[in-house]
Coordinates of C-alpha atoms in Angstrom, one line a residue:
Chain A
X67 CA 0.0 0.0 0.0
X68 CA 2.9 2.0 0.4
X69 CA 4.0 4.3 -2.4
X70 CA 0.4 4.4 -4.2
X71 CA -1.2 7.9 -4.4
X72 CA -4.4 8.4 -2.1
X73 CA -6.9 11.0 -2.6
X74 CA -6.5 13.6 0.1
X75 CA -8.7 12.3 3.8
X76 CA -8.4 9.2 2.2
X77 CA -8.1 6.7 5.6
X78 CA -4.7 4.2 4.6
X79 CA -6.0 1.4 6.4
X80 CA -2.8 -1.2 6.9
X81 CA -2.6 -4.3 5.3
X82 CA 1.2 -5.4 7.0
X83 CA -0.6 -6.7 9.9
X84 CA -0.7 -10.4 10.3
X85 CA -4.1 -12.1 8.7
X86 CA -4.3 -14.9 11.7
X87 CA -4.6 -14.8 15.2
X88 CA -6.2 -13.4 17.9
X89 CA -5.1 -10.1 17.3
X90 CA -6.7 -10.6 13.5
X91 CA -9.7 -12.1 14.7
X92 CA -10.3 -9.2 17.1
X93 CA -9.7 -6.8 13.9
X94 CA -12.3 -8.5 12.0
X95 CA -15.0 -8.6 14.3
X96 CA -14.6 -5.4 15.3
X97 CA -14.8 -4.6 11.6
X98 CA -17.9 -6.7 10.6
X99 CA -19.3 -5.7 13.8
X100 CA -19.7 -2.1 12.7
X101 CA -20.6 -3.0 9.1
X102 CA -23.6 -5.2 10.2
X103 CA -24.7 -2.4 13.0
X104 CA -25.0 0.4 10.0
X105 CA -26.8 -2.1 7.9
X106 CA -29.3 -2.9 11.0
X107 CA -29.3 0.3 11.7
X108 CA -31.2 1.1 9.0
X109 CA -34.5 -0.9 10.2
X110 CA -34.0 -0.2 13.6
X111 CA -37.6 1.6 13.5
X112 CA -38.8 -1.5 12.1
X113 CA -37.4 -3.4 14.8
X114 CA -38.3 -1.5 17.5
X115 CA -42.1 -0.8 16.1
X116 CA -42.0 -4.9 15.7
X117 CA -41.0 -5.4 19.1
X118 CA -43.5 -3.2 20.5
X119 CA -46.3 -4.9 19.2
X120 CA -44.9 -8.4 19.7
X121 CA -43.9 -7.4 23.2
X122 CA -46.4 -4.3 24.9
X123 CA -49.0 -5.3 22.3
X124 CA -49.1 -9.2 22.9
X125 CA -48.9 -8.4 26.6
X126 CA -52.2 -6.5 26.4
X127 CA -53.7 -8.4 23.8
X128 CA -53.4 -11.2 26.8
X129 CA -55.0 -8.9 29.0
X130 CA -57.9 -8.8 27.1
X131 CA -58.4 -12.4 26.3
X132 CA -58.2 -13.3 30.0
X133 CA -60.9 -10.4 31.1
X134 CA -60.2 -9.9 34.8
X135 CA -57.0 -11.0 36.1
X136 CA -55.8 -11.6 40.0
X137 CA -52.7 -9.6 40.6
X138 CA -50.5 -12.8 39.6
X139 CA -51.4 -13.5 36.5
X140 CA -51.3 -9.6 35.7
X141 CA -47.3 -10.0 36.9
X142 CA -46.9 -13.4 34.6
X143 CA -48.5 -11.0 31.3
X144 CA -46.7 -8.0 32.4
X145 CA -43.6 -9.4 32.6
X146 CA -43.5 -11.6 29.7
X147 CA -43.7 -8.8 27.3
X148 CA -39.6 -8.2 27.0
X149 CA -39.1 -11.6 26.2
X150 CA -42.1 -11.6 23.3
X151 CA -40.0 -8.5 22.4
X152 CA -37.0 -10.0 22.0
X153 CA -38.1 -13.6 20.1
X154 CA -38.8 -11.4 16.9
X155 CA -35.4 -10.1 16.5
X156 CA -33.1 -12.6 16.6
X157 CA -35.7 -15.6 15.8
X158 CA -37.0 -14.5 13.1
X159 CA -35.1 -11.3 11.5
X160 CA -32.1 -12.7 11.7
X161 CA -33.1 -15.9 9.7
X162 CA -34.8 -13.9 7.4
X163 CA -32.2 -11.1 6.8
X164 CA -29.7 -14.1 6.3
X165 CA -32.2 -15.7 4.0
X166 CA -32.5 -12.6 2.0
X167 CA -28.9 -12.1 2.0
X168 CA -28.6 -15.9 0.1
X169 CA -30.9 -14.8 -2.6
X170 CA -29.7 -11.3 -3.1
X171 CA -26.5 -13.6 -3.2
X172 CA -24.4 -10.5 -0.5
X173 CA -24.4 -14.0 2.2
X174 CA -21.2 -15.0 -0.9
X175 CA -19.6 -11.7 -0.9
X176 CA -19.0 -12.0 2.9
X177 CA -18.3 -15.2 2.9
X178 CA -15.6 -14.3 0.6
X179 CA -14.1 -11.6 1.9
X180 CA -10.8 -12.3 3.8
X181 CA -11.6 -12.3 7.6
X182 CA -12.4 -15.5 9.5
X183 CA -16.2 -16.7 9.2
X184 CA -16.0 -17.1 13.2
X185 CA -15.7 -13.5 13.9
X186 CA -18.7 -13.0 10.7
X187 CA -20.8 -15.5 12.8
X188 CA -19.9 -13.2 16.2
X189 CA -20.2 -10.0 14.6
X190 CA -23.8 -10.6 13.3
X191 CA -25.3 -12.5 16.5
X192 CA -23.6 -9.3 18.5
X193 CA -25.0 -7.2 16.2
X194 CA -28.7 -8.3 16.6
X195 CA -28.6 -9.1 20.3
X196 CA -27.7 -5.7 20.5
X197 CA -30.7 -4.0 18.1
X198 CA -33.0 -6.5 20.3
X199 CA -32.4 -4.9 23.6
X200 CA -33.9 -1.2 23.5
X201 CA -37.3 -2.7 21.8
X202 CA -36.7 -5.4 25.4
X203 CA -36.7 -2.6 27.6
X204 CA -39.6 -0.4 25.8
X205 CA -42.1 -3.3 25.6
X206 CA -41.6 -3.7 29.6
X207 CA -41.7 -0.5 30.2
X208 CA -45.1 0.0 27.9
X209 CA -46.7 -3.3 29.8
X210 CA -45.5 -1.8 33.2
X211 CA -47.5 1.2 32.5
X212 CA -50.7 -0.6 31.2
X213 CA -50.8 -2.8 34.0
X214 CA -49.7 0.1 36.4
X215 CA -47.5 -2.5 38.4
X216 CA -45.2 -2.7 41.1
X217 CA -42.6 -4.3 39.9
X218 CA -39.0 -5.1 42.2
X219 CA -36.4 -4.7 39.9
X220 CA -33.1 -6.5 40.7
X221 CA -29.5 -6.8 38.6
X222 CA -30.0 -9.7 37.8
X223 CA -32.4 -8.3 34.9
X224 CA -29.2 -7.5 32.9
X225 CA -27.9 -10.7 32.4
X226 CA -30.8 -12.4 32.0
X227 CA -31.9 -9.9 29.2
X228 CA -29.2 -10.2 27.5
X229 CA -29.0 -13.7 27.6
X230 CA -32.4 -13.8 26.5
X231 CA -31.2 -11.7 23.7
X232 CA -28.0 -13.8 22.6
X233 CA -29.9 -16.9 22.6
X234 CA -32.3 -16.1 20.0
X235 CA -29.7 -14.7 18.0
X236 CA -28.0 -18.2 18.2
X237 CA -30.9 -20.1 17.6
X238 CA -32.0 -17.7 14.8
X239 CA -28.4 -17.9 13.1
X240 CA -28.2 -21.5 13.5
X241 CA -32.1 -21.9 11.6
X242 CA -30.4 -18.6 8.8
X243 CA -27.6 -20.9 7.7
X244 CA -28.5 -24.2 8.3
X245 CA -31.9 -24.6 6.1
X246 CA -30.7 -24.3 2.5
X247 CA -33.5 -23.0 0.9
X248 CA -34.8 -19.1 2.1
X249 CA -38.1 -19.7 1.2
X250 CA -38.7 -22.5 3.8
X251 CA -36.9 -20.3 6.6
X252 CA -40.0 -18.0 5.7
X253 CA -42.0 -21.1 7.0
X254 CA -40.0 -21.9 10.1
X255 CA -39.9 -18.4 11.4
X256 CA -44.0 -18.0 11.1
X257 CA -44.2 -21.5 12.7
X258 CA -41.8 -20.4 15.6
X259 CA -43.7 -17.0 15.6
X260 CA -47.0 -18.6 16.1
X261 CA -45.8 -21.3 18.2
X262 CA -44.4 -18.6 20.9
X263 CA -47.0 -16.7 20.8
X264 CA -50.2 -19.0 21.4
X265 CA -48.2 -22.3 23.0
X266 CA -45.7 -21.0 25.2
X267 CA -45.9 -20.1 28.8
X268 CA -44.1 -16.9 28.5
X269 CA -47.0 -15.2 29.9
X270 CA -49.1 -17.7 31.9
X271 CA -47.6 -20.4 34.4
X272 CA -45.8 -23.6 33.0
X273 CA -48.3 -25.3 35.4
X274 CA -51.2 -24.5 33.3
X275 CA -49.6 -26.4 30.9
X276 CA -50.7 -29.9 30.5
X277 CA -47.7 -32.5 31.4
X278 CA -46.9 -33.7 28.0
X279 CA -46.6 -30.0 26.8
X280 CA -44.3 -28.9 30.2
X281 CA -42.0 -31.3 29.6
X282 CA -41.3 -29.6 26.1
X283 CA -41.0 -26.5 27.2
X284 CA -38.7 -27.4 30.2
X285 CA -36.4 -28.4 27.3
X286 CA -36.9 -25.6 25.0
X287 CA -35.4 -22.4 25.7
X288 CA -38.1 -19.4 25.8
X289 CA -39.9 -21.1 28.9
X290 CA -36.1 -20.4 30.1
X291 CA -35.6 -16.8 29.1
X292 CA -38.8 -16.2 30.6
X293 CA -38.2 -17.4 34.1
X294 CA -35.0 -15.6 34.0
X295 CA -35.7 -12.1 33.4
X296 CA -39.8 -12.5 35.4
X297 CA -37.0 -13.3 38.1
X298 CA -34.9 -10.0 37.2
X299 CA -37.9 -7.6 37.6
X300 CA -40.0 -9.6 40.5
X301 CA -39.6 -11.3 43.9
X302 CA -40.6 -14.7 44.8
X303 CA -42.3 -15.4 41.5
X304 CA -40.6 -17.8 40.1
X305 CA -38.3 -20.5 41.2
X306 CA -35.3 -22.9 39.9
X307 CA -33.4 -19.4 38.3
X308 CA -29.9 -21.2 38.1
X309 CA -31.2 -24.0 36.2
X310 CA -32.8 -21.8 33.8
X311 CA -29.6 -19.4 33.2
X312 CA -27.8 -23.1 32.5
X313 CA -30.6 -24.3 30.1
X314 CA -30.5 -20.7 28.0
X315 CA -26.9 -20.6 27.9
X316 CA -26.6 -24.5 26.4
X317 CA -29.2 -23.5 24.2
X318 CA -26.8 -20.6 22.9
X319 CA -24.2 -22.9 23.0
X320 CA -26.2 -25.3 21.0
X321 CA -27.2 -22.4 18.2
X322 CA -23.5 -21.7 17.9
X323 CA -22.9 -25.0 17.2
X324 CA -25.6 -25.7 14.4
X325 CA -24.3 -22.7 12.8
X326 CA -20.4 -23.2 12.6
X327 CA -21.4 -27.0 11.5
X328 CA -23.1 -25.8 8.6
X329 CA -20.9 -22.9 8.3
X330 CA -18.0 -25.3 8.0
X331 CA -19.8 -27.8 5.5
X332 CA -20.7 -25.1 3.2
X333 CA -19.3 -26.0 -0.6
Chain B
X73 CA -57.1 -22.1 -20.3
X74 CA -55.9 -19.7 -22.9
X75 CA -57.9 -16.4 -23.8
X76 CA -58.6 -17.9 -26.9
X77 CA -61.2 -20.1 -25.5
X78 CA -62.0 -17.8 -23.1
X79 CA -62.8 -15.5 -26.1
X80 CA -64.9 -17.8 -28.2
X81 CA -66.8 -19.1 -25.0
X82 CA -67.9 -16.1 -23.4
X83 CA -70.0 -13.3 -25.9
X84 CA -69.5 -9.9 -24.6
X85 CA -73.5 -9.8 -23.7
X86 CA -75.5 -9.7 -20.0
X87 CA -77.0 -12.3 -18.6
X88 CA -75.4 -15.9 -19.6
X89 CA -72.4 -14.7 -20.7
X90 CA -72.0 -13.1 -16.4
X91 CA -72.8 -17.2 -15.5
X92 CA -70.2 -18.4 -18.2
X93 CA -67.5 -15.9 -17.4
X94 CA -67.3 -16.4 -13.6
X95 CA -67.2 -20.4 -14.1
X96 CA -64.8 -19.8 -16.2
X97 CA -63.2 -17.8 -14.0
X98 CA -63.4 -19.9 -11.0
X99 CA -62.0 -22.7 -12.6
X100 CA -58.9 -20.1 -13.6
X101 CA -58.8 -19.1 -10.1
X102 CA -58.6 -22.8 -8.9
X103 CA -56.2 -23.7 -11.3
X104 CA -54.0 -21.3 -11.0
X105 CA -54.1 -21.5 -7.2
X106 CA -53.7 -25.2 -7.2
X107 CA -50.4 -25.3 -5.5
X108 CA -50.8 -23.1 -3.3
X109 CA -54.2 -23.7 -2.1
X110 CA -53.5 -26.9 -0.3
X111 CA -51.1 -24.8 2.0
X112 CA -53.7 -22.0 2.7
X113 CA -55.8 -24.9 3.8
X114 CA -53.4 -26.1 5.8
X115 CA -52.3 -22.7 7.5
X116 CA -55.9 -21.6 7.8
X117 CA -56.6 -24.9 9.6
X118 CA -53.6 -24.4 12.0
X119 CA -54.1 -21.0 12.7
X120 CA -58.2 -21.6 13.4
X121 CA -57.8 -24.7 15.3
X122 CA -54.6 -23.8 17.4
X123 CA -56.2 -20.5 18.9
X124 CA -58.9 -22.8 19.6
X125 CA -57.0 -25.2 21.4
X126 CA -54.3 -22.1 22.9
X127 CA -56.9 -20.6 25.2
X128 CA -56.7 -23.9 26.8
X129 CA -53.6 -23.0 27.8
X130 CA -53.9 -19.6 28.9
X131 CA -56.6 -20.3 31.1
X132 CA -56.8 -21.6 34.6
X133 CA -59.8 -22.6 34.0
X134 CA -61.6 -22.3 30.8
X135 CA -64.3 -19.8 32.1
X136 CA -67.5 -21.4 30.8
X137 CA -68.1 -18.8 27.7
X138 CA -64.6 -18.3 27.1
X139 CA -64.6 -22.2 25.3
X140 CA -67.8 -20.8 23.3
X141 CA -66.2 -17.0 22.3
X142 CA -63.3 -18.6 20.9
X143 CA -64.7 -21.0 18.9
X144 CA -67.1 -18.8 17.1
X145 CA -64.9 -16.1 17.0
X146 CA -61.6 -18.5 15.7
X147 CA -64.5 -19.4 13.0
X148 CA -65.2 -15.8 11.8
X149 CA -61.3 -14.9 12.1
X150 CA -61.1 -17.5 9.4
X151 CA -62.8 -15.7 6.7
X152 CA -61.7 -12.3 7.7
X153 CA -57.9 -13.7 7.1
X154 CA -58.7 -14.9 3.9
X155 CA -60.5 -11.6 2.5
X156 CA -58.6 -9.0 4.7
X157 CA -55.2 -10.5 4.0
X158 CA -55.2 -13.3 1.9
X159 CA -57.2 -11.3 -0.8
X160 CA -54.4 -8.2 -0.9
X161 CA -51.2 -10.8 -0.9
X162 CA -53.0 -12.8 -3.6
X163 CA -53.3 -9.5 -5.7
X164 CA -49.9 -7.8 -5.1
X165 CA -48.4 -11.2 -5.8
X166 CA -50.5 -10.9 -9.5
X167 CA -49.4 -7.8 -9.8
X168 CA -45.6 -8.5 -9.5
X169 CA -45.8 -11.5 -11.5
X170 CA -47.8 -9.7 -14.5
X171 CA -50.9 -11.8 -13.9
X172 CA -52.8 -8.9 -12.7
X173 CA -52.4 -7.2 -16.0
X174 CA -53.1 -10.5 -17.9
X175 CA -56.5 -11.2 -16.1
X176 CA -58.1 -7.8 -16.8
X177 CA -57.3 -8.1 -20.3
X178 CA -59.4 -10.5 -20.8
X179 CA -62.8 -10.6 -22.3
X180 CA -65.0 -11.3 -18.8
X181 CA -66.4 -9.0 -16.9
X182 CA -64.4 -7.6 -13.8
X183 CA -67.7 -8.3 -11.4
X184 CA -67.3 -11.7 -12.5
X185 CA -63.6 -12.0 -11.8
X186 CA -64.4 -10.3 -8.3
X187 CA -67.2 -13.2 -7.9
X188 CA -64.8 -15.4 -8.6
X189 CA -62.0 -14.5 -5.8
X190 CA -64.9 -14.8 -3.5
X191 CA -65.9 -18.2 -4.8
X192 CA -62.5 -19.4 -4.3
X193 CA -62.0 -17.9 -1.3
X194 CA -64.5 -19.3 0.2
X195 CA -63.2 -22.8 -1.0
X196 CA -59.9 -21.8 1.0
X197 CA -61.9 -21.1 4.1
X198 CA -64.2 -23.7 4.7
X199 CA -62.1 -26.8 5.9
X200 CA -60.5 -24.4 8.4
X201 CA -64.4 -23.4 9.4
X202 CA -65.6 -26.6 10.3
X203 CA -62.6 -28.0 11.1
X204 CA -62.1 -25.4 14.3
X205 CA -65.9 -25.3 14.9
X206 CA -66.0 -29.1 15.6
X207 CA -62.5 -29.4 17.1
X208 CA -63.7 -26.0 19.4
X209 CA -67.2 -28.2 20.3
X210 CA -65.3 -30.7 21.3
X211 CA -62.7 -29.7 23.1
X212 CA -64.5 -27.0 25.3
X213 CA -68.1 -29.3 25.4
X214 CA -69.9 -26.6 23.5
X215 CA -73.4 -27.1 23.2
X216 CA -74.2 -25.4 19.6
X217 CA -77.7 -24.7 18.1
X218 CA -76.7 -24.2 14.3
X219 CA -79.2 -23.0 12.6
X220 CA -79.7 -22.4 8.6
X221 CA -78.7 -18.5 9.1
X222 CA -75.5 -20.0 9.3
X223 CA -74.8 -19.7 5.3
X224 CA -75.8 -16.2 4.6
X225 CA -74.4 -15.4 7.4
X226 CA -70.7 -17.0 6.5
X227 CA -71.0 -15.7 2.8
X228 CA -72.1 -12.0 3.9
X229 CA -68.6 -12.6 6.4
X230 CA -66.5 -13.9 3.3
X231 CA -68.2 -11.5 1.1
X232 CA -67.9 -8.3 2.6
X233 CA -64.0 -9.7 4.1
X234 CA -63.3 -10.1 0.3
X235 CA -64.8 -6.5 -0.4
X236 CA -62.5 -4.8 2.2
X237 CA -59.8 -6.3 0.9
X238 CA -60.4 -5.8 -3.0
X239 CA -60.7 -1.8 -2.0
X240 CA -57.5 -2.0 -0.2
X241 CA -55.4 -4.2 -2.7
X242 CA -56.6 -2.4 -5.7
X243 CA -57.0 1.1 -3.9
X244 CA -53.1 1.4 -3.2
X245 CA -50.8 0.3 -5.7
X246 CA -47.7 -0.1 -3.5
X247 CA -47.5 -3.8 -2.8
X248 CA -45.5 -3.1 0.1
X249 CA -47.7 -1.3 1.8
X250 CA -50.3 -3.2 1.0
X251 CA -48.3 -6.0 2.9
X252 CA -47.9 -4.0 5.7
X253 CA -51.2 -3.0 6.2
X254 CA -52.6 -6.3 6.1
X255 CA -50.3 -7.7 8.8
X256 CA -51.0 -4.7 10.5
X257 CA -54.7 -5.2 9.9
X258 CA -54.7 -8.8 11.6
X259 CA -52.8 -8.1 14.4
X260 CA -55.4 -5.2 15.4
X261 CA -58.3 -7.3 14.7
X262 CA -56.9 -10.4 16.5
X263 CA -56.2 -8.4 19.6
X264 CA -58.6 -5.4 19.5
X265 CA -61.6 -6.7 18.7
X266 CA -64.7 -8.3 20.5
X267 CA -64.6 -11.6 18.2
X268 CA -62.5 -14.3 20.2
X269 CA -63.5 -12.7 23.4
X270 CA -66.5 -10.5 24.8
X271 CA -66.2 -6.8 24.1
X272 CA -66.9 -6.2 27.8
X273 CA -63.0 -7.0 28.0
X274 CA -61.7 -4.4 26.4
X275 CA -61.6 -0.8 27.1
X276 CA -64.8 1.5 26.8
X277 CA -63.9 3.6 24.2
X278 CA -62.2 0.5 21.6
X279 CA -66.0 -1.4 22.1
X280 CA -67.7 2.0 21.5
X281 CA -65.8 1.8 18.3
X282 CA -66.2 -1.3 16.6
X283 CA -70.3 -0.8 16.8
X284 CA -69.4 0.7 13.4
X285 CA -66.8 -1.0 12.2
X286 CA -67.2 -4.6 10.2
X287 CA -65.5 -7.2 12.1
X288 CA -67.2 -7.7 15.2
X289 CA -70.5 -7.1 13.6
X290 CA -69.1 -9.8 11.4
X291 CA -68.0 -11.9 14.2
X292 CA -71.9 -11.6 16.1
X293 CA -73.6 -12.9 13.0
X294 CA -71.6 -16.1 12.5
X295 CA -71.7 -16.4 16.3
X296 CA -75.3 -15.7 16.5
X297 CA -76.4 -18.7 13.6
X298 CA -74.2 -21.4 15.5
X299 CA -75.6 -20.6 19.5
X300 CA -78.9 -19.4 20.7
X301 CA -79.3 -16.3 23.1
X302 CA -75.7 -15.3 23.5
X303 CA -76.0 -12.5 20.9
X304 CA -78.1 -9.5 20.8
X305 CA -79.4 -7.3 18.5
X306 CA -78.5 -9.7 15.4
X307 CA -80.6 -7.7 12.9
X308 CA -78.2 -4.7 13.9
X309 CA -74.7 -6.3 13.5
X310 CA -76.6 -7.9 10.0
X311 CA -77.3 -4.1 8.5
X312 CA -73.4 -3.2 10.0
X313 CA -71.6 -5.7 7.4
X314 CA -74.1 -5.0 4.5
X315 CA -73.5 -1.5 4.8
X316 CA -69.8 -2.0 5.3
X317 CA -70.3 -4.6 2.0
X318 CA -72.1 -1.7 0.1
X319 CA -69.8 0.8 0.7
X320 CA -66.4 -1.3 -0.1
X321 CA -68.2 -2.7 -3.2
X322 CA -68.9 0.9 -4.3
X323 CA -64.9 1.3 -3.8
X324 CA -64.1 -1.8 -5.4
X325 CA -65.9 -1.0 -8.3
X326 CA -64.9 2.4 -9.1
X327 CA -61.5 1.1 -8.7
X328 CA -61.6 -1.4 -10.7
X329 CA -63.5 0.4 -14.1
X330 CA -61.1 3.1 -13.8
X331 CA -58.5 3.4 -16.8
X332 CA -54.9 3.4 -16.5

């Protein structure tokens, strides 16, 4: 690069550093990071409007389908807004940006450029944990106010928020790159879409559920995320927090996973 | 099906050629859908039975006509996705594709081509109908009194569901935002409206409104033909949805005879 004329504020960024290890790796994410934050920034209205209705909307939407509620349940809808508000993000943008990115065929270009696909994969789950959490905070914030509640906020609601928020971004990159085609990811983020909202017990207690159905979603993450941040914003609500910080970090774990395996398999 | 046929088979004249065109028509619709179609039924059937079956879940204890709300209501929520939403995506899909263009230039009438959209979408709509009305009946133990009121009053529902929708798919041209209001559409009248739970739940002012507005007019006559004495003032709600039918027709129509 040396030696070459540059137009005049021209930045000379240095290619004479090393293109492998950590130092590298930091580079690049840092990098891809900040590309795929100015191309969400973008549609962070978008997000944000789509959280609120997933997350203050669904939350009152609830309301009304239950008619008069004892102070509990009020706690169990109230509180289960930021965790609708944070499923659509990474659960379902995030497939479908990377989807569209396939077809448009951009998903290549990346791929291609010269940076490892590990710190791609980081930058872009950062990236939309990241966009998920303001929308997280406004939808509780809106349901607070609806329900006019008293809620007991704790620290804990910081972890658990935004470990609510990096597992859906797992999940949601693991379902982006591992189904081939982008038209069925269309299909599976609808079905998880519909299946969260009317078959999960987000916002009513697991012990509503019948048997078969708890068992499911003692396994599945959201129940998870849930019990984790209602524990965050109330007292004596809920039970068994450790196990459910351990069963939403696995399932992150597990999202990584699925998406390096196909990332690694690709052609 | 090629316009050629269509040509020689349908005389530009009243009467018998309106009959031959929206058979025609129909059979287009059906073929041209045939792909497709199976899936709608499908997703219609999910989305009908598995609110049915979710309230289930949310509740305690089914309050006794919580069981009875939804499964009306999930019935009437049915057609209303099919014209509301269904209709407009259909229609901004034609028009991307060119097939939009294509069906008005043929030699039918365009109130036959609009009968025919209803015809079909009807068609879509009726598997998911029964199929959460009887899964609703049995799951909850619903006693239901269904009496013959219950055609006219599901075709005035699809009908007048169908309407709305022409106006908006054909009233704004932007596919996008045509999208966008649908989805937007469904989510307001899945939450904010008195049809898959009484309007006493919601706020004061949101009930006041939908008096005049079509859906939970919509949502009392189909509720009214399948139970006895849970609804009141039936002929009411039935002069809401023909005025609301009336009206969007009117739209429709201008819409559609206008020239590019």
């Amino acid at each position: 690069m040396t030696g070459l004329p540059v137009a005049a504020g021209v930045e000379r960024v240095a290619v004479t550093a090393p293109a492998a290890g950590p130092a590298w790796w930091l580079r690049s994410y840092r990098l891809l990071l900040r590309r795929d934050l100015i191309e969400l920034r973008l549609q962070l209205v978008t997000i944000l409007i789509i959280q609120i209705f997933m997350g203050a909307g669904m939350a009152v939407i609830y309301g009304f389908m239950l008619g008069d509620l004892p102070p509990i349940r009020t706690i169990y809808v109230a509180t289960g807004a930021p965790v609708l508000a944070l499923v659509p993000v990474g659960a379902v943008m995030l497939p479908g940006i990377t989807a569209q990115r396939k077809a448009e065929g951009s998903q290549d270009f990346l791929w291609s450029l010269p940076v490892p696909h590990t710190a791609s994969a980081a930058a872009t789950c950062t990236a939309f944990t990241a966009a998920a959490l303001p929308g997280a905070v406004l939808a509780m914030v809106a349901a607070g106010l609806r329900y006019d509640l008293d809620l007991s906020v704790s620290v804990l609601v910081v972890p658990a928020v935004l470990l609510g928020a990096l597992v859906m971004s797992a999940i949601g990159y693991g379902i982006g790159h591992a189904v081939e085609d982008p038209q069925r990811t269309n299909l599976y983020t609808n079905l998880v879409i519909f299946g969260v909202l009317m078959f999960s017990p987000i916002s009513f207690p697991i012990e509503q559920f019948p048997d078969w159905l708890a068992s499911v979603h003692r396994v599945l993450p959201v129940y998870h995320v849930a019990t984790i941040i209602r524990a965050g914003l109330t007292d004596g609500v809920v039970t068994d927090t450790a196990v459910s910080f351990a069963v939403v970090a696995a399932w992150t774990v597990a999202g990584w996973a699925l998406a390096f395996r196909a990332i690694a398999s690709r052609r | 099906m090629t316009s050629a046929t269509l040509a020689t088979a349908v005389p530009a004249r009243r009467g018998n050629g309106w009959v031959r065109s929206l058979a025609l028509l129909i059979h287009w619709e059906l073929l041209s859908m045939r792909i497709a179609l199976p899936m709608v039924v499908a997703v219609q059937s999910v989305v009908g039975v598995g609110s049915v079956l979710a309230i289930g879940l949310w509740f305690d204890q089914v309050p006794p006509g919580a069981g009875l709300y939804v499964t009306t209501g999930g019935a009437t929520m049915s057609l209303i996705i099919v014209g509301l939403v269904m209709g407009p995506q259909l229609i901004a899909s034609q028009r991307m594709r060119g097939t939009y263009d294509f069906l008005w230039s043929l030699p039918t009438q365009r109130s036959a081509a609009a009968g025919a959209w209803v015809v079909v979408a009807l068609v879509a709509t009726a598997p998911a109908l029964v199929a959460t009305v009887a899964v609703g009946a049995l799951v909850y133990d619903l006693d239901l009194s269904i009496s013959p009121m219950v055609v006219p009053a599901v075709v005035l529902t699809a009908v007048t569901a169908t309407m709305i929708g022409y106006a908006l798919a054909h009233g704004v041209t932007n596919p996008t935002l045509v999208s966008m209001a649908t989805q937007v559409l469904i989510f307001v009248v899945f939450g904010f409206s008195p049809i898959l739970f009484p309007g006493r739940n919601l706020p004061g002012w949101i009930d006041s409104v939908h008096q005049w507005l079509p859906v939970a007019s919509m949502a009392d006559i189909v509720r009214a033909s399948l139970t006895t004495g849970l609804v009141t003032d039936v002929g009411r709600a039935y002069v809401v949805v023909v005025t609301w039918l009336g009206l969007c027709a009117a739209i429709a129509a201008v819409v559609l005879t206008r020239r590019k």
